[in-house]
Coordinates of C-alpha atoms in Angstrom, one line a residue:
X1241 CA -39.6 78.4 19.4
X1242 CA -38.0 81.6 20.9
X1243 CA -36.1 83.2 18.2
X1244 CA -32.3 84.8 19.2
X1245 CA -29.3 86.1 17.5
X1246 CA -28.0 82.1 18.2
X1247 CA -30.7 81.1 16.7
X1248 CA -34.5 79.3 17.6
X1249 CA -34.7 77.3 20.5
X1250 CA -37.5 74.8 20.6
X1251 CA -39.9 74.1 23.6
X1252 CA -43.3 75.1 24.7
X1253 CA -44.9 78.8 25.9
X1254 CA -47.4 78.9 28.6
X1255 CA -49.7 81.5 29.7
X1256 CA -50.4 82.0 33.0
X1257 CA -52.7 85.3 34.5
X1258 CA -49.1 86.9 35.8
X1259 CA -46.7 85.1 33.5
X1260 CA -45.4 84.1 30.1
X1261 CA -43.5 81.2 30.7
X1262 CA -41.1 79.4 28.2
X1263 CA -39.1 75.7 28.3
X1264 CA -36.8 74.8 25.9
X1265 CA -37.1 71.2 24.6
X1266 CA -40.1 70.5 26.8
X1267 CA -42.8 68.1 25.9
X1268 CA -45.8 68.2 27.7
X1269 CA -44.6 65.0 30.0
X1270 CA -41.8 67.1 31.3
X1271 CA -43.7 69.7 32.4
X1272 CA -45.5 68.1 34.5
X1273 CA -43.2 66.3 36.3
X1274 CA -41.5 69.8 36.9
X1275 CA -38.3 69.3 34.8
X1276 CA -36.6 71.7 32.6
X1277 CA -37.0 74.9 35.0
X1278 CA -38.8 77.4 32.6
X1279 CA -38.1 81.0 31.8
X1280 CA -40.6 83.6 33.1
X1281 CA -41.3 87.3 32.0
X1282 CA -44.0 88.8 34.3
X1283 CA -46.7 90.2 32.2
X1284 CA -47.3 93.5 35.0
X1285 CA -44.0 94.4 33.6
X1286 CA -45.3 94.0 29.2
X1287 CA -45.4 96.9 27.4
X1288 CA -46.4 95.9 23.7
X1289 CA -47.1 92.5 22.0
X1290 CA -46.4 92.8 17.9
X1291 CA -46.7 90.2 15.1
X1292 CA -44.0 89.7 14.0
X1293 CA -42.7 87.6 10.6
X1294 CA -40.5 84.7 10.6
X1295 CA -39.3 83.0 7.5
X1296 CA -41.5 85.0 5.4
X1297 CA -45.1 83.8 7.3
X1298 CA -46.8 85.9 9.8
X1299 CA -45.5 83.1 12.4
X1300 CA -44.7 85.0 15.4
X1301 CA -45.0 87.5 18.4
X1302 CA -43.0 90.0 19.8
X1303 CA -42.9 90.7 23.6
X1304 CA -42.2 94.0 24.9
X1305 CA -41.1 94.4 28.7
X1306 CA -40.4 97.8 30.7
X1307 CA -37.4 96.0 31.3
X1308 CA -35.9 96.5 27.8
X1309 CA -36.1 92.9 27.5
X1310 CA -37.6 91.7 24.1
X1311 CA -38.8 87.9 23.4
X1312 CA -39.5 86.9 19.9
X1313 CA -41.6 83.7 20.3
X1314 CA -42.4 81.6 16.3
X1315 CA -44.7 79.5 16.4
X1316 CA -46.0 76.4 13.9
X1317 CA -48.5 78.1 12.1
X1318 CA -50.6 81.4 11.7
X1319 CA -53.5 79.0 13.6
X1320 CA -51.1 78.4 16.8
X1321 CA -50.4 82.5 17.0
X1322 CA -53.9 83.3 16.9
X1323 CA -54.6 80.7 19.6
X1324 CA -51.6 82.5 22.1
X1325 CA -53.0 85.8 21.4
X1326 CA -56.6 84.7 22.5
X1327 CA -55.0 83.8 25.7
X1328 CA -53.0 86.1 26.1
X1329 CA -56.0 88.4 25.5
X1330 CA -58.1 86.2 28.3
X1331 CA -55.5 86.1 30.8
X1332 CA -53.7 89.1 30.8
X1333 CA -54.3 92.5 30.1
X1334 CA -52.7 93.4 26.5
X1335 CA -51.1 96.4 25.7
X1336 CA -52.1 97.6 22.3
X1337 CA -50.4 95.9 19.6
X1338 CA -49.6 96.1 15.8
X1339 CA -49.6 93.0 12.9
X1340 CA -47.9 92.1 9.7
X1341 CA -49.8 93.3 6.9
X1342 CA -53.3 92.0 6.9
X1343 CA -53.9 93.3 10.7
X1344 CA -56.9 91.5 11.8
X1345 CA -59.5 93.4 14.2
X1346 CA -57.6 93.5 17.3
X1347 CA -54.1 93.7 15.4
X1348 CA -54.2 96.6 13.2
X1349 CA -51.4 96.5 10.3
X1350 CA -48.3 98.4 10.6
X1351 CA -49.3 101.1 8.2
X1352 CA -52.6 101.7 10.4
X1353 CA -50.3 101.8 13.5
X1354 CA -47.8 104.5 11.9
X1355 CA -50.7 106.7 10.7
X1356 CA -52.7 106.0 14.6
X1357 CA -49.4 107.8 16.2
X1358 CA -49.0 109.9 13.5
X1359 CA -45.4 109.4 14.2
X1360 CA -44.0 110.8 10.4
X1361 CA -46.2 114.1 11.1
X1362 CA -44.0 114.1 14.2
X1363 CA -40.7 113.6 12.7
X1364 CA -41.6 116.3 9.9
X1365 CA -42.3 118.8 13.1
X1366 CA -39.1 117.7 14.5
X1367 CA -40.4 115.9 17.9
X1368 CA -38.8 113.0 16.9
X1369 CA -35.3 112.8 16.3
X1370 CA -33.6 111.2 12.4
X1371 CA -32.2 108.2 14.6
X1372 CA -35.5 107.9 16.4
X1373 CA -37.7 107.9 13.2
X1374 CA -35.6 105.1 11.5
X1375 CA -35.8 103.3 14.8
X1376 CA -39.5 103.2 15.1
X1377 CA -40.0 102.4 11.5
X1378 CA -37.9 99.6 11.5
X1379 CA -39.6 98.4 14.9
X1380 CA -43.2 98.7 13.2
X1381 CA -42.1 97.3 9.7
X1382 CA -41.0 93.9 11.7
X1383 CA -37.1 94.5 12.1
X1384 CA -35.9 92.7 15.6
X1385 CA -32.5 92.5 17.3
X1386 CA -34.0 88.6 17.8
X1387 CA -33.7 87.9 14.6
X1388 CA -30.7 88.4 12.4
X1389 CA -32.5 87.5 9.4
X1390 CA -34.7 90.7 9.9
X1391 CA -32.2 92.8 12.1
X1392 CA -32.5 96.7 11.7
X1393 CA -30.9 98.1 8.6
X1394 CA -30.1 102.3 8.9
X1395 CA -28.6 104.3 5.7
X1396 CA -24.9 104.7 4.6
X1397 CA -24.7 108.9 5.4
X1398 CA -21.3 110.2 5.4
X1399 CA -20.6 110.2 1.2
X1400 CA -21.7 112.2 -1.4
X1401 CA -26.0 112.5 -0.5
X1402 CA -26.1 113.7 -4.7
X1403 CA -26.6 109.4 -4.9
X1404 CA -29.2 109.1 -1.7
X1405 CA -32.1 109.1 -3.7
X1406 CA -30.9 105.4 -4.9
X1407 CA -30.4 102.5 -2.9
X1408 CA -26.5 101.1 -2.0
X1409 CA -26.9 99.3 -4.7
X1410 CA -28.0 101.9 -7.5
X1411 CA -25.2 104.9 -6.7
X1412 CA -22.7 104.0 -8.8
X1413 CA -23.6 104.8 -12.5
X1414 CA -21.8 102.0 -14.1
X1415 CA -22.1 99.3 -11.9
X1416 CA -26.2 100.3 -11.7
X1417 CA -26.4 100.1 -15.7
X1418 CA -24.9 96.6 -15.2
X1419 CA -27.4 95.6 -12.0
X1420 CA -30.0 97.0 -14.8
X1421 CA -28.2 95.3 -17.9
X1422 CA -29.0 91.8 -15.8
X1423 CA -32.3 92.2 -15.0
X1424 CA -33.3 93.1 -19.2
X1425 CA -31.1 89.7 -20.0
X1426 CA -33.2 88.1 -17.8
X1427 CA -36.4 88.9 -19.4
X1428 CA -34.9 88.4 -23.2
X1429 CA -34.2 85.2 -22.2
X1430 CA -38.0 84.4 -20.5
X1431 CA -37.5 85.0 -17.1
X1432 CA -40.5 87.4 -16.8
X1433 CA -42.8 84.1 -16.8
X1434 CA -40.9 82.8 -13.7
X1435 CA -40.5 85.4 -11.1
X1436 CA -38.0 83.6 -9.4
X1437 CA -35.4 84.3 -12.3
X1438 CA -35.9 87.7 -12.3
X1439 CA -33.9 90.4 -10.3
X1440 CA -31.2 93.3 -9.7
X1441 CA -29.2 92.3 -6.3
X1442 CA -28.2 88.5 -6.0
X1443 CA -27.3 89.8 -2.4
X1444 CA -29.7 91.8 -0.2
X1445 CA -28.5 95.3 2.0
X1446 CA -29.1 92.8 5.1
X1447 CA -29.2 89.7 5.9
X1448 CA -27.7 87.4 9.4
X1449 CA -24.0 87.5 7.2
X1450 CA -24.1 91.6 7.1
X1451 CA -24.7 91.9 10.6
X1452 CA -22.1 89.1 11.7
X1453 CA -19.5 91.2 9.2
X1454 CA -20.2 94.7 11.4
X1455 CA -20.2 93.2 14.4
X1456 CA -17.8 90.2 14.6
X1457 CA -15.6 92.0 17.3
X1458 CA -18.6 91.5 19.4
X1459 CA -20.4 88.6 21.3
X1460 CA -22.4 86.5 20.8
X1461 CA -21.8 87.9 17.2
X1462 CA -18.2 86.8 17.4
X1463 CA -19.2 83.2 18.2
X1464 CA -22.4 83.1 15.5
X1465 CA -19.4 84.0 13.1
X1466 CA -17.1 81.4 13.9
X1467 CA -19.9 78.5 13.9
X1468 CA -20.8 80.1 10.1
X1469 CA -16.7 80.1 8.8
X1470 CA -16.5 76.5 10.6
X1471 CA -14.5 77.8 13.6
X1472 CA -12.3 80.2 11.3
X1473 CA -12.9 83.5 11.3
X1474 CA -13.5 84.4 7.5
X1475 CA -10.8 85.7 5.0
X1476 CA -9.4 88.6 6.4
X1477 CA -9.7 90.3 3.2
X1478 CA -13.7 89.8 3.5
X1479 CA -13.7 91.0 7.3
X1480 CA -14.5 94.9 8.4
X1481 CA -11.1 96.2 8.4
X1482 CA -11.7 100.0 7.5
X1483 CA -14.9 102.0 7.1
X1484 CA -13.6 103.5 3.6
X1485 CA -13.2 100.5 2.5
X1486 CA -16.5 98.8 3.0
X1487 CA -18.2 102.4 1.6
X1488 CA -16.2 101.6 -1.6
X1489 CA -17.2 98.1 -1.9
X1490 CA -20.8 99.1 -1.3
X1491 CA -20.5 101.3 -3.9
X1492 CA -18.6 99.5 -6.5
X1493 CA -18.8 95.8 -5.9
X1494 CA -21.5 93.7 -8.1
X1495 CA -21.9 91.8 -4.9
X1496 CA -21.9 93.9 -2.5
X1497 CA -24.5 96.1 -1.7
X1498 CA -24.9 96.3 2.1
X1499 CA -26.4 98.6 4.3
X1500 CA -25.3 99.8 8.0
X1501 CA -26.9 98.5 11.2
X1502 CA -27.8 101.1 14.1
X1503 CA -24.6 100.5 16.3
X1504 CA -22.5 102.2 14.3
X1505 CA -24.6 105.6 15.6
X1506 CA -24.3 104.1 19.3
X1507 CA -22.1 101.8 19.7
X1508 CA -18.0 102.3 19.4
X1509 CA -17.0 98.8 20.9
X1510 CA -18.0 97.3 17.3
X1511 CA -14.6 99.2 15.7
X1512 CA -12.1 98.2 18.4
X1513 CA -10.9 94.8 19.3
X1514 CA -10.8 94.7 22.6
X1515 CA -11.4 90.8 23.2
X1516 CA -7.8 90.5 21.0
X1517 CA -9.4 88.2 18.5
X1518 CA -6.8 86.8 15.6
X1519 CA -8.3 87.8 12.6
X1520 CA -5.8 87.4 10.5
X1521 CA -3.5 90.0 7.8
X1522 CA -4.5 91.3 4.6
X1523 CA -2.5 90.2 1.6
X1524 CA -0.4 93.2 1.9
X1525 CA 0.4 91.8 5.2
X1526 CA -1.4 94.5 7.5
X1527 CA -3.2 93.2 10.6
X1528 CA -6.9 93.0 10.7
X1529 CA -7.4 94.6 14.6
X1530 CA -9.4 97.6 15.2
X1531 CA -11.3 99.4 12.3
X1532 CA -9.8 101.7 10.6
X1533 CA -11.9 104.7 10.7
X1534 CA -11.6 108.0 8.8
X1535 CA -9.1 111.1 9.4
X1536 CA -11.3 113.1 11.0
X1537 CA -12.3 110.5 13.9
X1538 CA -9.5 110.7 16.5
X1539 CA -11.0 107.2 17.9
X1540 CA -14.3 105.3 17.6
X1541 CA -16.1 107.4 20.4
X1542 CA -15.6 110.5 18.1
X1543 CA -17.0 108.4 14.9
X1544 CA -19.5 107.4 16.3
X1545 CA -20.2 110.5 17.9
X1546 CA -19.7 112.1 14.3
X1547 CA -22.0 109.5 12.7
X1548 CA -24.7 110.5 15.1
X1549 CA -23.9 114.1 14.9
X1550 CA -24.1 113.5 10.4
X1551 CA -27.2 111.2 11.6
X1552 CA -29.5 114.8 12.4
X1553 CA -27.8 117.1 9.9
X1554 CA -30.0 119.2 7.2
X1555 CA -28.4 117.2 4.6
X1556 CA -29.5 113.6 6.1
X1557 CA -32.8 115.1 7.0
X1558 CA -33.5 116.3 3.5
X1559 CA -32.1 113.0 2.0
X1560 CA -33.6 110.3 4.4
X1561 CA -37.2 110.4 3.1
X1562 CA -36.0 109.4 -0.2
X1563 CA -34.2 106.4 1.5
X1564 CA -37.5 105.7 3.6
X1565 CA -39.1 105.3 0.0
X1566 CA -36.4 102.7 -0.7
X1567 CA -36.5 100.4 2.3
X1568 CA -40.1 101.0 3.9
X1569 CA -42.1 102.9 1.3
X1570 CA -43.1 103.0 -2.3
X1571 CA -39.7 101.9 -3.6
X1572 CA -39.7 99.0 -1.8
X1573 CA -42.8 97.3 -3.3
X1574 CA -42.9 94.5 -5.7
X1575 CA -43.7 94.9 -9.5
X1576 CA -43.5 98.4 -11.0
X1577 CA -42.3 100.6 -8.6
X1578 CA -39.3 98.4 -7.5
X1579 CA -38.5 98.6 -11.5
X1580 CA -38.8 102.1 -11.3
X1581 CA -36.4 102.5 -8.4
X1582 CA -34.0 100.0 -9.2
X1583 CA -35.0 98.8 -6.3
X1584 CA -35.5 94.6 -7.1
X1585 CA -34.2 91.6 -5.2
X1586 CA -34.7 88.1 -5.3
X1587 CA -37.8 86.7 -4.8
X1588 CA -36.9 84.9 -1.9
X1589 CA -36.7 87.9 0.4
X1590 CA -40.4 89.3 -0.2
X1591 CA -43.3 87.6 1.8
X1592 CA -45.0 85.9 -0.7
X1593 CA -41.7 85.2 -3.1
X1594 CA -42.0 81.2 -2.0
X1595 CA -44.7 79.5 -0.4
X1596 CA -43.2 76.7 2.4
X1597 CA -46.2 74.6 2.9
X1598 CA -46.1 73.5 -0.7
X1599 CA -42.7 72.8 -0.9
X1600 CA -41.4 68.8 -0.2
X1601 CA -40.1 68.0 3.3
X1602 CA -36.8 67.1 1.1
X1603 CA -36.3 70.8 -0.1
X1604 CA -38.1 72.6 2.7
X1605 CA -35.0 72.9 5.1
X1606 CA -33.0 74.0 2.1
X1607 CA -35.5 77.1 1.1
X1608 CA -35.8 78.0 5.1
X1609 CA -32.2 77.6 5.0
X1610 CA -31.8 80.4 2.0
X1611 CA -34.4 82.5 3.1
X1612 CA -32.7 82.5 7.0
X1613 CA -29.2 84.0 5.5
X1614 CA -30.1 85.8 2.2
X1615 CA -32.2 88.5 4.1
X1616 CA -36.0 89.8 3.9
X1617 CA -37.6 92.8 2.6
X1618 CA -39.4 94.7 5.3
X1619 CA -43.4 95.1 4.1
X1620 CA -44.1 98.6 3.1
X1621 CA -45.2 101.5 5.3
X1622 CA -46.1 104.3 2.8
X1623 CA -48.5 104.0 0.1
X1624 CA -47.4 107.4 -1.3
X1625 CA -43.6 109.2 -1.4
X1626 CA -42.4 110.1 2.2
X1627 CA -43.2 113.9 2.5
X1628 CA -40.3 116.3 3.4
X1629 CA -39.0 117.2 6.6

């Protein structure tokens, strides 16, 4: 299946010497009589192939064209990737490509591929810019625009930076001693024997529902957020109506503990609504239209522009390898060190948290399902802390 923002689409890839070619819904009848016209990417024009996740299982690849173009094909099993890859590897000539942890001999893991480009020792010498370091780790730790279930995730960065050594969900003292409060309740009542029982966050910094709340003004996100709500957009108390006010409730809320995604350093069509969409009034009977953006920002251009200004300040720069700890590094591991950092989500978004092909056909779509909108945890990058800037 070929894995969108709408979703997968089912059919069958075919390799050819020149071409990758895809048909949704085609058996192998169709093809030959010619229906179903396929999509082609020419291969001349592929710049990288990386494994990629999907629900948790090292399932897919990733298709990189010159053209900016990116194809994220899932397939049934780990066997049926391996199989493409041969071909790909007989018929066309591959670009060198990265793996999901445990890289085999001609994938090499995403650790191995950060360390072969030595792309931190660049960003520490300042060759590589703070949004172009978070976008290449995200990239090698599996984040795609294809998937919303793994989309990229960048830091909150305009607050106070005395809390960026915590993640969203660990900067406000009191509501962290009651994340921390649930996850000791959970083990005085026996959890620690069942893993699955036993976390911080019910709700993870991002997931398909965090990047449909940022970017509802925009298609096709606008549409994926209508088929979610049933055709209705969603309370308009719940929508993205003002940037304070979604820092506050990322800093407050028990059940909120999101994190940003990269168009808010790029992209100022996501805070106006330009399409007109009805989203409804607050219960104080304001208008949910454009965001409301802080003082400072005379329109969205200039916020953003700000944001990406804030993005490569000293202050971001000296923060953001603690936040790399959180998300890609050390932090982010299971066990111990998530403990440590208050850094522990549900079981369900780590690889490994749930195996699929031992749960019953009845329950499977229900666990793919949960796993599809409650988020994933990216594997981690850094075996050690994330060295200064």
């Amino acid at each position: 299946r070929v894995v969108t923002p709408r979703g997968p689409v089912k059919g069958e890839l075919r390799v050819a010497p020149r071409s990758l070619y895809f048909v949704a819904g085609a058996s192998a009848a169709e093809l030959k009589k010619g229906e179903n016209a396929p999509e082609r990417w020419r291969l001349d024009g592929l710049t990288a192939v990386r494994g990629r996740r999907y629900l948790l299982r090292p399932l897919a690849l990733e298709f990189f064209f010159a053209t900016r173009r990116e194809v994220f094909v899932a397939f049934e099993s780990p066997q049926d990737r391996r199989v493409c890859w041969r071909l790909m590897k007989l018929k066309a000539r591959m670009p060198l490509v990265a793996h999901p942890p445990g890289g085999t001999k001609t994938m090499r893991a995403p650790h191995l591929e950060l360390h072969a480009i030595r792309l931190t020792e660049r960003w520490r010498r300042r060759l590589v810019t703070n949004f172009e370091y978070v976008m290449a780790l995200n990239t090698i730790a599996g984040r795609s625009y294809n998937d919303l279930a793994q989309y990229f995730v960048f830091p909150w960065i305009i607050a106070d930076y005395g809390g960026a050594t915590a993640p969203v969900g660990a900067l406000e003292p009191e509501r962290l001693r009651a994340f921390v409060e649930r996850y000791r309740s959970s083990d005085a009542m026996g959890a620690d024997d069942d893993d699955a029982a036993r976390f911080m966050y019910g709700s993870h910094y991002s997931s398909a529902g965090v990047v449909l709340h940022f970017l509802v003004r925009l298609e096709p996100f606008t549409s994926l957020a209508l088929e979610l709500q049933g055709g209705h957009f969603d309370c308009p108390d719940r929508l993205f109506f003002d940037v304070a006010e979604s820092w506050r409730g990322c800093t407050t809320s028990m059940s909120d503990v999101k994190e940003l995604v990269p168009e808010f350093f790029y992209c100022p069509e996501l805070f106006v609504n330009d399409n007109r969409y009805p989203l409804g009034e607050l219960q104080d009977g304001r208008a949910v239209d454009d965001v409301l953006l802080p003082a400072w920002a005379a329109d969205a251009r200039a916020f953003v522009r700000g944001n990406a200004a804030a993005l490569e300040s000293e202050a971001v720069s000296a923060a953001l390898p603690r936040w790399i700890d959180l998300v890609f590094g050390v932090g982010a591991k299971r066990g111990t060190h998530a403990e440590t950092h208050h850094n522990v989500f549900h079981p369900l978004t780590y690889e490994g948290g749930v195996d699929l092909t031992q749960i019953a056909d009845a329950t499977l779509q229900a666990a793919e399902a949960q796993i599809t909108h409650f988020g994933q945890t990216p594997p981690p990058l850094f075996d050690a802390p994330h060295p200064p800037r």
